[in-house]
Coordinates of C-alpha atoms in Angstrom, one line a residue:
X1 CA 23.2 -38.0 -7.0
X2 CA 25.3 -36.7 -10.1
X3 CA 24.3 -33.4 -11.8
X4 CA 24.1 -32.1 -15.1
X5 CA 23.7 -28.9 -16.5
X6 CA 20.5 -28.1 -18.6
X7 CA 21.1 -28.7 -22.0
X8 CA 20.1 -28.0 -25.5
X9 CA 21.3 -28.9 -28.9
X10 CA 23.5 -26.8 -31.2
X11 CA 22.1 -24.6 -33.5
X12 CA 23.5 -26.7 -36.2
X13 CA 20.8 -29.6 -37.1
X14 CA 23.6 -32.1 -38.2
X15 CA 24.2 -32.7 -34.7
X16 CA 20.3 -33.7 -34.0
X17 CA 19.8 -37.1 -32.5
X18 CA 17.2 -38.7 -34.1
X19 CA 17.8 -42.1 -32.6
X20 CA 20.8 -44.1 -31.9
X21 CA 19.8 -45.7 -35.5
X22 CA 21.3 -42.7 -37.0
X23 CA 23.6 -40.6 -34.8
X24 CA 24.1 -39.5 -31.0
X25 CA 23.6 -36.1 -29.8
X26 CA 26.4 -34.5 -27.7
X27 CA 25.2 -32.4 -25.0
X28 CA 26.1 -29.0 -25.6
X29 CA 28.2 -26.4 -23.3
X30 CA 26.6 -23.8 -21.3
X31 CA 27.8 -21.3 -23.2
X32 CA 26.3 -22.6 -26.4
X33 CA 23.2 -22.9 -24.5
X34 CA 22.9 -19.3 -24.1
X35 CA 23.7 -18.4 -27.6
X36 CA 20.9 -20.9 -28.9
X37 CA 18.3 -19.5 -26.2
X38 CA 19.2 -16.3 -24.9
X39 CA 17.1 -15.4 -22.3
X40 CA 16.8 -13.4 -19.3
X41 CA 14.8 -16.1 -17.3
X42 CA 16.4 -18.3 -14.9
X43 CA 17.0 -22.0 -16.0
X44 CA 15.5 -24.9 -14.3
X45 CA 17.9 -26.9 -12.4
X46 CA 17.7 -30.8 -13.5
X47 CA 19.3 -33.8 -12.1
X48 CA 19.8 -37.4 -13.9
X49 CA 19.2 -39.6 -10.8
X50 CA 18.9 -43.4 -10.5
X51 CA 15.3 -43.3 -11.7
X52 CA 15.1 -41.0 -14.2
X53 CA 15.1 -36.7 -14.5
X54 CA 13.6 -34.6 -11.9
X55 CA 13.4 -31.0 -10.6
X56 CA 16.1 -30.0 -8.0
X57 CA 14.6 -27.1 -6.6
X58 CA 11.5 -25.1 -7.6
X59 CA 12.9 -21.4 -7.2
X60 CA 12.8 -20.5 -11.0
X61 CA 11.0 -17.5 -12.4
X62 CA 8.4 -18.2 -14.8
X63 CA 8.7 -15.0 -16.8
X64 CA 9.5 -15.4 -20.4
X65 CA 8.4 -19.4 -20.3
X66 CA 5.6 -21.0 -22.3
X67 CA 2.4 -22.2 -20.3
X68 CA 3.6 -25.7 -21.3
X69 CA 7.0 -25.7 -19.8
X70 CA 5.4 -25.0 -16.3
X71 CA 3.8 -28.5 -16.6
X72 CA 5.0 -31.0 -13.5
X73 CA 7.6 -33.1 -14.8
X74 CA 5.1 -36.1 -14.2
X75 CA 3.2 -34.8 -17.2
X76 CA 5.7 -34.7 -19.3
X77 CA 6.9 -38.2 -18.3
X78 CA 3.5 -39.1 -19.8
X79 CA 3.4 -36.7 -22.9
X80 CA 6.9 -37.3 -24.4
X81 CA 7.2 -41.0 -24.8
X82 CA 4.1 -41.0 -26.9
X83 CA 6.4 -39.6 -29.7
X84 CA 8.9 -42.7 -29.6
X85 CA 9.0 -45.3 -32.1
X86 CA 10.4 -48.6 -30.6
X87 CA 11.2 -50.5 -34.1
X88 CA 13.8 -49.5 -36.3
X89 CA 12.5 -48.2 -39.6
X90 CA 15.6 -50.3 -41.1
X91 CA 19.3 -50.2 -40.0
X92 CA 20.2 -46.9 -41.4
X93 CA 17.8 -44.3 -41.6
X94 CA 16.7 -42.0 -39.2
X95 CA 13.6 -42.5 -36.9
X96 CA 12.1 -40.9 -34.0
X97 CA 12.3 -37.4 -35.8
X98 CA 9.4 -36.2 -33.9
X99 CA 11.0 -36.8 -30.5
X100 CA 14.5 -35.3 -31.7
X101 CA 12.6 -32.3 -32.8
X102 CA 11.5 -31.8 -29.0
X103 CA 15.3 -31.4 -28.2
X104 CA 15.2 -28.2 -29.9
X105 CA 12.0 -26.8 -28.4
X106 CA 13.6 -25.3 -25.2
X107 CA 15.7 -26.2 -22.3
X108 CA 13.1 -27.6 -20.4
X109 CA 11.8 -29.9 -23.3
X110 CA 15.5 -30.9 -23.9
X111 CA 15.7 -32.5 -20.4
X112 CA 12.1 -33.9 -20.6
X113 CA 13.2 -35.6 -23.9
X114 CA 16.4 -36.9 -22.6
X115 CA 14.8 -39.5 -20.3
X116 CA 12.8 -40.9 -23.3
X117 CA 15.4 -40.9 -25.8
X118 CA 17.8 -43.0 -23.7
X119 CA 15.1 -45.0 -21.8
X120 CA 14.7 -47.7 -24.7
X121 CA 17.8 -48.2 -26.9
X122 CA 17.4 -50.4 -30.2
X123 CA 20.7 -51.6 -32.0
X124 CA 20.3 -52.9 -35.5
X125 CA 24.1 -53.1 -35.7
X126 CA 27.1 -52.9 -34.3
X127 CA 28.1 -49.1 -35.4
X128 CA 25.0 -47.7 -33.5
X129 CA 26.1 -49.6 -30.1
X130 CA 29.6 -48.2 -30.6
X131 CA 28.2 -44.7 -30.9
X132 CA 26.0 -45.2 -27.9
X133 CA 28.5 -46.6 -25.7
X134 CA 30.9 -43.8 -26.4
X135 CA 28.1 -41.5 -25.6
X136 CA 27.2 -42.8 -22.1
X137 CA 31.1 -43.3 -21.2
X138 CA 31.6 -39.8 -21.7
X139 CA 28.3 -38.8 -19.8
X140 CA 27.7 -41.5 -17.5
X141 CA 24.7 -39.7 -16.0
X142 CA 23.1 -40.8 -19.0
X143 CA 23.4 -44.5 -18.7
X144 CA 21.2 -44.0 -15.4
X145 CA 18.4 -43.1 -18.0
X146 CA 18.6 -46.5 -19.7
X147 CA 15.9 -49.2 -19.1
X148 CA 15.9 -51.1 -22.1
X149 CA 18.9 -52.6 -24.2
X150 CA 17.2 -54.2 -27.4
X151 CA 19.3 -56.4 -29.8
X152 CA 16.4 -58.0 -31.3
X153 CA 16.9 -56.5 -34.9
X154 CA 20.9 -56.8 -34.4
X155 CA 22.7 -58.2 -37.5
X156 CA 26.2 -57.6 -39.1
X157 CA 25.0 -58.8 -42.3
X158 CA 25.7 -56.1 -45.0
X159 CA 28.9 -54.8 -43.6
X160 CA 31.1 -57.4 -45.6
X161 CA 32.8 -58.5 -42.6
X162 CA 33.9 -61.8 -41.0
X163 CA 33.4 -62.3 -37.2
X164 CA 37.0 -62.1 -37.0
X165 CA 37.1 -58.7 -38.5
X166 CA 34.1 -57.4 -36.2
X167 CA 36.2 -58.8 -33.2
X168 CA 39.1 -56.9 -34.2
X169 CA 37.0 -53.6 -34.7
X170 CA 35.7 -53.8 -31.2
X171 CA 32.4 -52.4 -31.8
X172 CA 30.2 -55.0 -30.4
X173 CA 32.0 -57.7 -28.4
X174 CA 31.8 -59.4 -24.9
X175 CA 34.3 -56.9 -23.5
X176 CA 32.3 -53.6 -24.9
X177 CA 28.8 -55.4 -24.0
X178 CA 30.3 -55.6 -20.4
X179 CA 31.4 -52.2 -20.4
X180 CA 28.1 -51.0 -21.4
X181 CA 26.0 -52.9 -18.6
X182 CA 28.5 -51.5 -15.9
X183 CA 27.3 -47.9 -17.0
X184 CA 23.7 -48.8 -17.0
X185 CA 22.8 -49.7 -13.3
X186 CA 19.1 -49.3 -13.7
X187 CA 18.4 -51.5 -16.8
X188 CA 15.1 -53.2 -16.5
X189 CA 15.2 -55.1 -19.7
X190 CA 18.0 -57.0 -21.6
X191 CA 16.6 -58.5 -25.2
X192 CA 19.5 -60.5 -27.2
X193 CA 19.2 -63.0 -29.8
X194 CA 21.0 -65.7 -31.8
X195 CA 23.1 -62.9 -34.0
X196 CA 24.7 -62.1 -31.0
X197 CA 25.1 -64.9 -28.7
X198 CA 28.8 -65.2 -29.3
X199 CA 29.3 -62.1 -27.5
X200 CA 27.2 -63.4 -24.3
X201 CA 30.0 -64.8 -22.4
X202 CA 30.5 -65.5 -18.7
X203 CA 31.4 -61.8 -17.8
X204 CA 28.4 -60.6 -19.4
X205 CA 25.7 -63.2 -17.9
X206 CA 27.5 -62.8 -14.3
X207 CA 26.6 -58.9 -14.8
X208 CA 23.3 -59.8 -15.9
X209 CA 22.2 -62.3 -13.4
X210 CA 24.4 -61.3 -10.3
X211 CA 24.9 -57.2 -10.2
X212 CA 21.8 -55.7 -11.8
X213 CA 19.1 -55.8 -8.9
X214 CA 16.3 -53.9 -11.2
X215 CA 16.8 -56.4 -14.2
X216 CA 13.1 -57.9 -14.5
X217 CA 13.0 -59.0 -18.3
X218 CA 15.8 -61.0 -20.1
X219 CA 15.5 -62.6 -23.5
X220 CA 18.0 -65.1 -24.9
X221 CA 15.7 -65.9 -28.2
X222 CA 17.6 -68.8 -29.8
X223 CA 21.1 -68.2 -28.4
X224 CA 22.8 -71.7 -29.0
X225 CA 26.8 -70.5 -29.4
X226 CA 29.1 -72.9 -27.2
X227 CA 30.7 -69.6 -25.3
X228 CA 26.9 -68.8 -24.1
X229 CA 26.4 -72.3 -23.1
X230 CA 29.5 -72.2 -21.3
X231 CA 28.8 -69.0 -19.7
X232 CA 25.4 -70.1 -18.5
X233 CA 27.0 -73.1 -16.9
X234 CA 29.2 -71.0 -15.1
X235 CA 26.9 -68.4 -13.8
X236 CA 23.6 -70.4 -13.3
X237 CA 25.2 -72.9 -11.1
X238 CA 24.5 -73.8 -7.4
X239 CA 28.2 -73.7 -6.9
X240 CA 28.3 -70.2 -8.0
X241 CA 28.3 -68.2 -4.4
X242 CA 27.4 -64.9 -6.3
X243 CA 24.2 -66.0 -7.7
X244 CA 21.5 -64.7 -5.8
X245 CA 19.0 -67.3 -4.2
X246 CA 16.1 -64.9 -5.2
X247 CA 16.3 -63.0 -8.9
X248 CA 14.6 -59.9 -9.6
X249 CA 13.7 -61.3 -13.2
X250 CA 9.9 -61.3 -13.8
X251 CA 9.9 -62.1 -17.7
X252 CA 12.3 -64.8 -19.1
X253 CA 12.8 -65.8 -22.6
X254 CA 14.6 -68.9 -23.6
X255 CA 12.8 -69.5 -26.4
X256 CA 15.0 -72.0 -28.9
X257 CA 17.7 -72.2 -26.2
X258 CA 18.4 -75.8 -27.0
X259 CA 21.8 -76.3 -26.1
X260 CA 21.4 -75.7 -22.3
X261 CA 21.1 -78.9 -20.3
X262 CA 18.0 -79.5 -17.9
X263 CA 20.3 -78.8 -14.6
X264 CA 20.3 -74.6 -16.1
X265 CA 16.6 -74.6 -15.7
X266 CA 16.7 -76.7 -12.2
X267 CA 18.9 -73.9 -10.8
X268 CA 17.4 -70.8 -12.3
X269 CA 13.6 -71.5 -12.3
X270 CA 13.4 -71.8 -8.5
X271 CA 15.2 -68.6 -7.9
X272 CA 12.6 -66.8 -9.9
X273 CA 9.6 -66.2 -7.2
X274 CA 8.1 -63.5 -9.3
X275 CA 7.7 -64.8 -12.6
X276 CA 5.1 -63.9 -15.0
X277 CA 6.3 -64.4 -18.6
X278 CA 8.5 -67.7 -19.2
X279 CA 9.0 -68.8 -22.7
X280 CA 10.8 -72.5 -22.7
X281 CA 9.9 -73.1 -26.2
X282 CA 12.1 -76.0 -27.9
X283 CA 14.4 -76.4 -24.6
X284 CA 15.6 -79.5 -22.5
X285 CA 13.1 -78.8 -19.6
X286 CA 11.9 -81.7 -17.7
X287 CA 8.9 -82.6 -15.7
X288 CA 10.6 -82.3 -12.2
X289 CA 12.2 -78.9 -12.9
X290 CA 9.1 -77.5 -14.3
X291 CA 7.2 -78.4 -11.2
X292 CA 10.2 -76.4 -9.3
X293 CA 8.8 -73.0 -10.2
X294 CA 8.1 -71.3 -7.1
X295 CA 4.4 -71.5 -5.9
X296 CA 4.7 -67.3 -5.5
X297 CA 5.0 -67.1 -9.3
X298 CA 2.0 -65.7 -11.3
X299 CA 2.2 -67.1 -14.7
X300 CA 0.2 -65.2 -17.4
X301 CA 2.2 -66.2 -20.1
X302 CA 3.7 -69.8 -20.8
X303 CA 5.1 -71.6 -23.9
X304 CA 6.3 -75.2 -23.3
X305 CA 6.0 -75.9 -27.0
X306 CA 8.4 -78.3 -28.7
X307 CA 9.8 -79.4 -25.0
X308 CA 10.3 -83.2 -26.0
X309 CA 11.5 -84.1 -22.7
X310 CA 8.1 -83.3 -21.0
X311 CA 5.4 -86.0 -20.7
X312 CA 1.6 -85.1 -21.2
X313 CA 0.2 -86.3 -17.8
X314 CA 3.0 -84.2 -15.7
X315 CA 2.2 -81.0 -17.9
X316 CA -1.5 -81.3 -17.2
X317 CA -0.7 -82.0 -13.4
X318 CA 1.3 -78.8 -13.7
X319 CA -1.2 -76.7 -15.6
X320 CA -4.3 -77.9 -13.3
X321 CA -2.6 -78.0 -9.6
X322 CA 0.5 -75.8 -9.8
X323 CA -0.6 -72.2 -8.1
X324 CA 1.5 -70.7 -10.4
X325 CA -0.6 -71.5 -13.5
X326 CA -4.1 -70.4 -12.0
X327 CA -4.5 -67.1 -13.8
X328 CA -2.9 -67.9 -17.6
X329 CA -3.6 -65.8 -20.1
X330 CA -1.3 -67.0 -23.0
X331 CA -0.6 -70.9 -23.3
X332 CA 1.5 -72.4 -26.1
X333 CA 1.6 -76.1 -26.0
X334 CA 2.5 -76.8 -29.9
X335 CA 4.2 -79.9 -30.8
X336 CA 5.2 -81.1 -34.2
X337 CA 3.1 -84.5 -34.6
X338 CA 5.8 -85.8 -36.7
X339 CA 8.2 -86.0 -33.8
X340 CA 6.6 -86.0 -30.7
X341 CA 2.9 -85.8 -29.4
X342 CA 2.6 -84.3 -25.9
X343 CA -1.1 -84.6 -25.2
X344 CA -3.1 -87.9 -25.7
X345 CA -6.8 -88.0 -25.8
X346 CA -6.9 -88.9 -22.3
X347 CA -4.7 -85.9 -21.3
X348 CA -7.0 -83.4 -23.4
X349 CA -9.9 -84.7 -21.3
X350 CA -8.5 -84.1 -18.2
X351 CA -7.0 -80.6 -19.3
X352 CA -9.7 -78.8 -21.0
X353 CA -12.4 -78.5 -18.1
X354 CA -9.8 -77.3 -15.8
X355 CA -8.1 -74.3 -18.1
X356 CA -9.0 -70.9 -16.5
X357 CA -11.4 -68.2 -17.7
X358 CA -8.6 -65.8 -17.8
X359 CA -7.0 -67.7 -20.8
X360 CA -7.2 -65.7 -24.1
X361 CA -4.7 -67.7 -26.2
X362 CA -4.6 -71.5 -26.4
X363 CA -2.4 -73.4 -28.5
X364 CA -3.1 -77.1 -28.8
X365 CA -1.9 -77.9 -32.1
X366 CA -0.4 -81.3 -32.2
X367 CA -2.6 -82.7 -29.5
X368 CA -5.0 -85.7 -29.9
X369 CA -8.4 -84.0 -30.4
X370 CA -11.4 -85.3 -31.4
X371 CA -15.2 -84.3 -31.8
X372 CA -15.6 -85.4 -28.1
X373 CA -13.7 -82.0 -27.3
X374 CA -16.0 -80.0 -29.2
X375 CA -18.2 -79.2 -26.4
X376 CA -15.5 -78.0 -24.2
X377 CA -13.6 -76.0 -26.8
X378 CA -17.0 -74.5 -27.8
X379 CA -17.0 -73.4 -23.9
X380 CA -13.3 -72.0 -24.0
X381 CA -14.2 -70.0 -27.2
X382 CA -16.4 -67.7 -24.8
X383 CA -13.3 -66.2 -23.7
X384 CA -10.6 -67.3 -26.1
X385 CA -9.4 -64.9 -28.7
X386 CA -7.1 -67.3 -30.1
X387 CA -7.4 -71.1 -30.5
X388 CA -4.9 -73.4 -32.4
X389 CA -6.0 -76.8 -33.1
X390 CA -3.7 -78.1 -35.7
X391 CA -4.0 -81.8 -36.8
X392 CA -7.3 -82.3 -34.8
X393 CA -9.4 -85.0 -35.9
X394 CA -12.5 -82.6 -36.7
X395 CA -15.1 -82.5 -39.4
X396 CA -16.1 -79.2 -40.7
X397 CA -19.1 -79.5 -38.9
X398 CA -17.2 -79.8 -35.5
X399 CA -15.5 -76.7 -36.3
X400 CA -18.9 -74.7 -37.4
X401 CA -19.9 -75.9 -33.7
X402 CA -16.9 -74.1 -32.1
X403 CA -17.4 -70.6 -33.7
X404 CA -21.2 -71.1 -33.8
X405 CA -23.1 -67.7 -32.7
X406 CA -26.6 -68.5 -33.2
X407 CA -28.8 -71.4 -34.3
X408 CA -30.3 -74.5 -32.7
X409 CA -27.6 -75.2 -30.2
X410 CA -27.8 -72.0 -28.3
X411 CA -26.2 -72.8 -25.4
X412 CA -24.9 -69.4 -24.1
X413 CA -21.6 -70.0 -25.5
X414 CA -20.9 -67.2 -28.1
X415 CA -17.6 -67.7 -29.8
X416 CA -14.7 -64.5 -28.9
X417 CA -12.5 -66.2 -31.3
X418 CA -10.6 -63.8 -33.7
X419 CA -8.0 -66.6 -34.4
X420 CA -8.2 -70.1 -35.4
X421 CA -5.5 -72.5 -36.3
X422 CA -6.7 -75.3 -38.8
X423 CA -3.0 -76.6 -40.0
X424 CA -3.1 -79.9 -40.8
X425 CA -7.0 -80.8 -40.4
X426 CA -7.6 -83.3 -43.2
X427 CA -11.3 -81.9 -43.6
X428 CA -10.3 -78.3 -44.1
X429 CA -9.6 -78.1 -48.2
X430 CA -10.5 -74.9 -50.7
X431 CA -13.5 -76.3 -51.7
X432 CA -15.2 -77.1 -48.5
X433 CA -14.2 -73.7 -47.1
X434 CA -15.8 -71.5 -49.7
X435 CA -18.8 -73.9 -49.6
X436 CA -21.3 -72.1 -47.4
X437 CA -23.8 -74.6 -47.4
X438 CA -21.7 -76.7 -45.4
X439 CA -19.1 -74.6 -43.7
X440 CA -19.8 -71.4 -42.1
X441 CA -16.1 -70.3 -41.0
X442 CA -16.1 -67.4 -43.6
X443 CA -19.6 -66.2 -43.4
X444 CA -20.6 -63.0 -41.4
X445 CA -22.3 -65.2 -39.0
X446 CA -18.6 -66.4 -37.6
X447 CA -17.4 -62.8 -36.9
X448 CA -15.4 -61.7 -34.8
X449 CA -13.4 -64.6 -36.3
X450 CA -10.8 -62.9 -38.6
X451 CA -8.1 -65.1 -39.2
X452 CA -7.5 -69.1 -40.3
X453 CA -4.2 -70.4 -40.1
X454 CA -3.9 -73.0 -42.7
X455 CA -1.6 -75.4 -44.9
X456 CA 0.4 -73.6 -47.9
X457 CA -1.6 -76.0 -50.0
X458 CA -4.6 -75.0 -48.8
X459 CA -4.0 -71.2 -49.3
X460 CA -2.7 -71.9 -52.6
X461 CA -5.9 -73.3 -53.9
X462 CA -7.8 -70.5 -52.2
X463 CA -5.6 -68.2 -54.3
X464 CA -7.4 -69.7 -57.2
X465 CA -11.2 -69.0 -56.0
X466 CA -10.8 -65.0 -56.3
X467 CA -14.6 -64.4 -57.1
X468 CA -15.5 -66.6 -53.5
X469 CA -12.9 -64.7 -51.9
X470 CA -14.3 -61.1 -53.0
X471 CA -17.7 -62.3 -52.1
X472 CA -16.6 -63.5 -48.7
X473 CA -14.2 -60.7 -48.1
X474 CA -11.0 -62.8 -47.3
X475 CA -7.8 -62.9 -48.6
X476 CA -4.5 -65.0 -48.5
X477 CA -1.3 -63.6 -46.6
X478 CA 1.8 -65.5 -46.0
X479 CA 5.2 -64.8 -44.0
X480 CA 8.1 -67.4 -44.3
X481 CA 6.5 -70.8 -43.7
X482 CA 3.3 -69.5 -42.3
X483 CA -0.1 -68.9 -44.2
X484 CA -3.3 -67.2 -43.2
X485 CA -6.8 -66.6 -44.5
X486 CA -7.3 -63.3 -43.4
X487 CA -11.0 -61.1 -43.6
X488 CA -10.0 -57.9 -45.2
X489 CA -13.4 -56.9 -45.4
X490 CA -17.2 -57.6 -44.8
X491 CA -17.7 -59.0 -48.4
X492 CA -21.2 -58.9 -50.2
X493 CA -22.9 -61.8 -48.7
X494 CA -26.2 -61.3 -46.7
X495 CA -25.5 -60.2 -43.1
X496 CA -22.0 -58.3 -44.2
X497 CA -23.4 -55.0 -43.4
X498 CA -23.4 -56.0 -39.9
X499 CA -20.0 -56.7 -39.2
X500 CA -18.6 -53.9 -41.3
X501 CA -18.3 -51.3 -38.7
X502 CA -17.0 -53.7 -36.1
X503 CA -14.3 -55.2 -38.6
X504 CA -13.0 -51.7 -39.5
X505 CA -12.6 -50.9 -35.6
X506 CA -10.6 -53.8 -34.8
X507 CA -7.1 -53.0 -34.5
X508 CA -5.9 -56.4 -33.3
X509 CA -4.1 -54.6 -30.4
X510 CA -4.6 -56.5 -26.9
X511 CA -2.8 -56.2 -24.0
X512 CA -1.8 -59.5 -23.4
X513 CA 0.1 -59.7 -27.0
X514 CA 2.7 -57.0 -25.1
X515 CA 2.4 -54.7 -27.9
X516 CA 1.7 -56.5 -30.8
X517 CA -1.2 -56.1 -33.2
X518 CA -1.2 -59.5 -35.2
X519 CA -2.7 -62.8 -34.4
X520 CA -1.2 -66.2 -33.9
X521 CA 2.0 -65.5 -32.1
X522 CA 4.0 -68.2 -31.0
X523 CA 6.6 -66.6 -29.0
X524 CA 6.3 -65.2 -25.5
X525 CA 7.2 -61.4 -25.6
X526 CA 9.3 -60.2 -22.3
X527 CA 9.4 -56.8 -23.7
X528 CA 6.5 -54.4 -24.2
X529 CA 6.5 -52.8 -28.0
X530 CA 5.6 -53.9 -31.7
X531 CA 7.5 -57.0 -32.6
X532 CA 9.7 -57.4 -35.5
X533 CA 13.4 -58.1 -36.4
X534 CA 14.4 -61.8 -35.5
X535 CA 11.6 -61.8 -32.7
X536 CA 9.1 -61.1 -35.3
X537 CA 10.4 -64.2 -37.2
X538 CA 9.9 -66.6 -34.2
X539 CA 6.5 -65.0 -33.2
X540 CA 4.7 -65.0 -36.7
X541 CA 7.0 -66.8 -39.2
X542 CA 8.8 -69.9 -37.8
X543 CA 6.9 -73.2 -37.8

């Protein structure tokens, strides 16, 4: 097990690492440690092992050390990560200032902080990656600490360089990326995106799928480049003797990887016996391949949105009868009705009664939903927190019934919906929504309902009804091509005082959102943490 000396930072604050979005801290020499922290007390010996930092021996004098420094390493491992910030503030300004400050406290804090600092590394641009690679190349022990490589914010925009210039600079290329993977043997999560898909060649993919036994999360969001396709076809092939029969990957994101042919999934999916999160949005997955998912898998998050090679009856059969789908928490079956409708009325009839009670988010937008399905939707609303029924053939009365909390239709099905997607429903318009005599969706009685997703035409009309919006406590928000009507406050209508406190306490945070706090996400997260960058676009901004 490789050993490193106990380090602190130089006295010069310009050497402080605030994150890899800013600069890289260079471990000082033992002489510099003594100059910065002169103390007669013995220094704790540590080592960076395969799984992190731990004490090598306990024969250490406690004289001259603060009580907090005597805490077990396991306690530090719970405290220090709370200071980390997953999402870069932007591509250039420093982040993780609090975490960086811990490096200056003492030798003990320095060692305890290193593990967190190197555990999850985000790369907004190639210069940060280059500095990071240089650091772990110089100190390979640090590479053992890396658990996540996050390129979801990566971009070369703003540097005034062509692709050829970037390749010549050799900061982030397939070669340097492969070198990085070689020095990070304990990698758990690799989060890529379309902005770097030309760097995902056969050598990189071979490393990811064949040589990293602890890798349990991979995301190739929207990667479609020819070299990526060529690499995948070569590595994910039954003719590749190095490809394991069982891969360790539990969370797989292929959102928008629409250039990969179906045989890729026919080879890959059966090799994922422990799969829990699967995003196949807009891919060429087929009915046969979908049923090839191992029965040992325990899917909690699944997206089959816009997979035009799937058929409704086969998908319904898979969701009802396959052992892997019995504990689903998130299910996305959104389809563009202008191109393809996956679920017919008959498919919906069969599916709804068998959906598991574990489900919290259900997207059926584009399915042929009629008023006959309202009783089942109302039953599902008892445990669902998100429901998308865009383009359904429903009246305002039908929608009232789905979110109804009290009244003559009491059946024990108190709605738990926080988010309701009504995009494309013809009965939903600005005039009807604010007419509280006919529509109860915006009233306090519909709480905990907080977000309605609507057509942009509808939200434009609601912007003109400011008096009603203020009275009801709702406001319009939008991002890219999506628009929402959001309950921003309790309003002033009768009953609003009852929802003021619970509304203020609602943060939107849920464990099944993988760190997100917003409602209506359309991309399966494979890494825990707040989502932004390109992943945020596909999650909240892309239709």
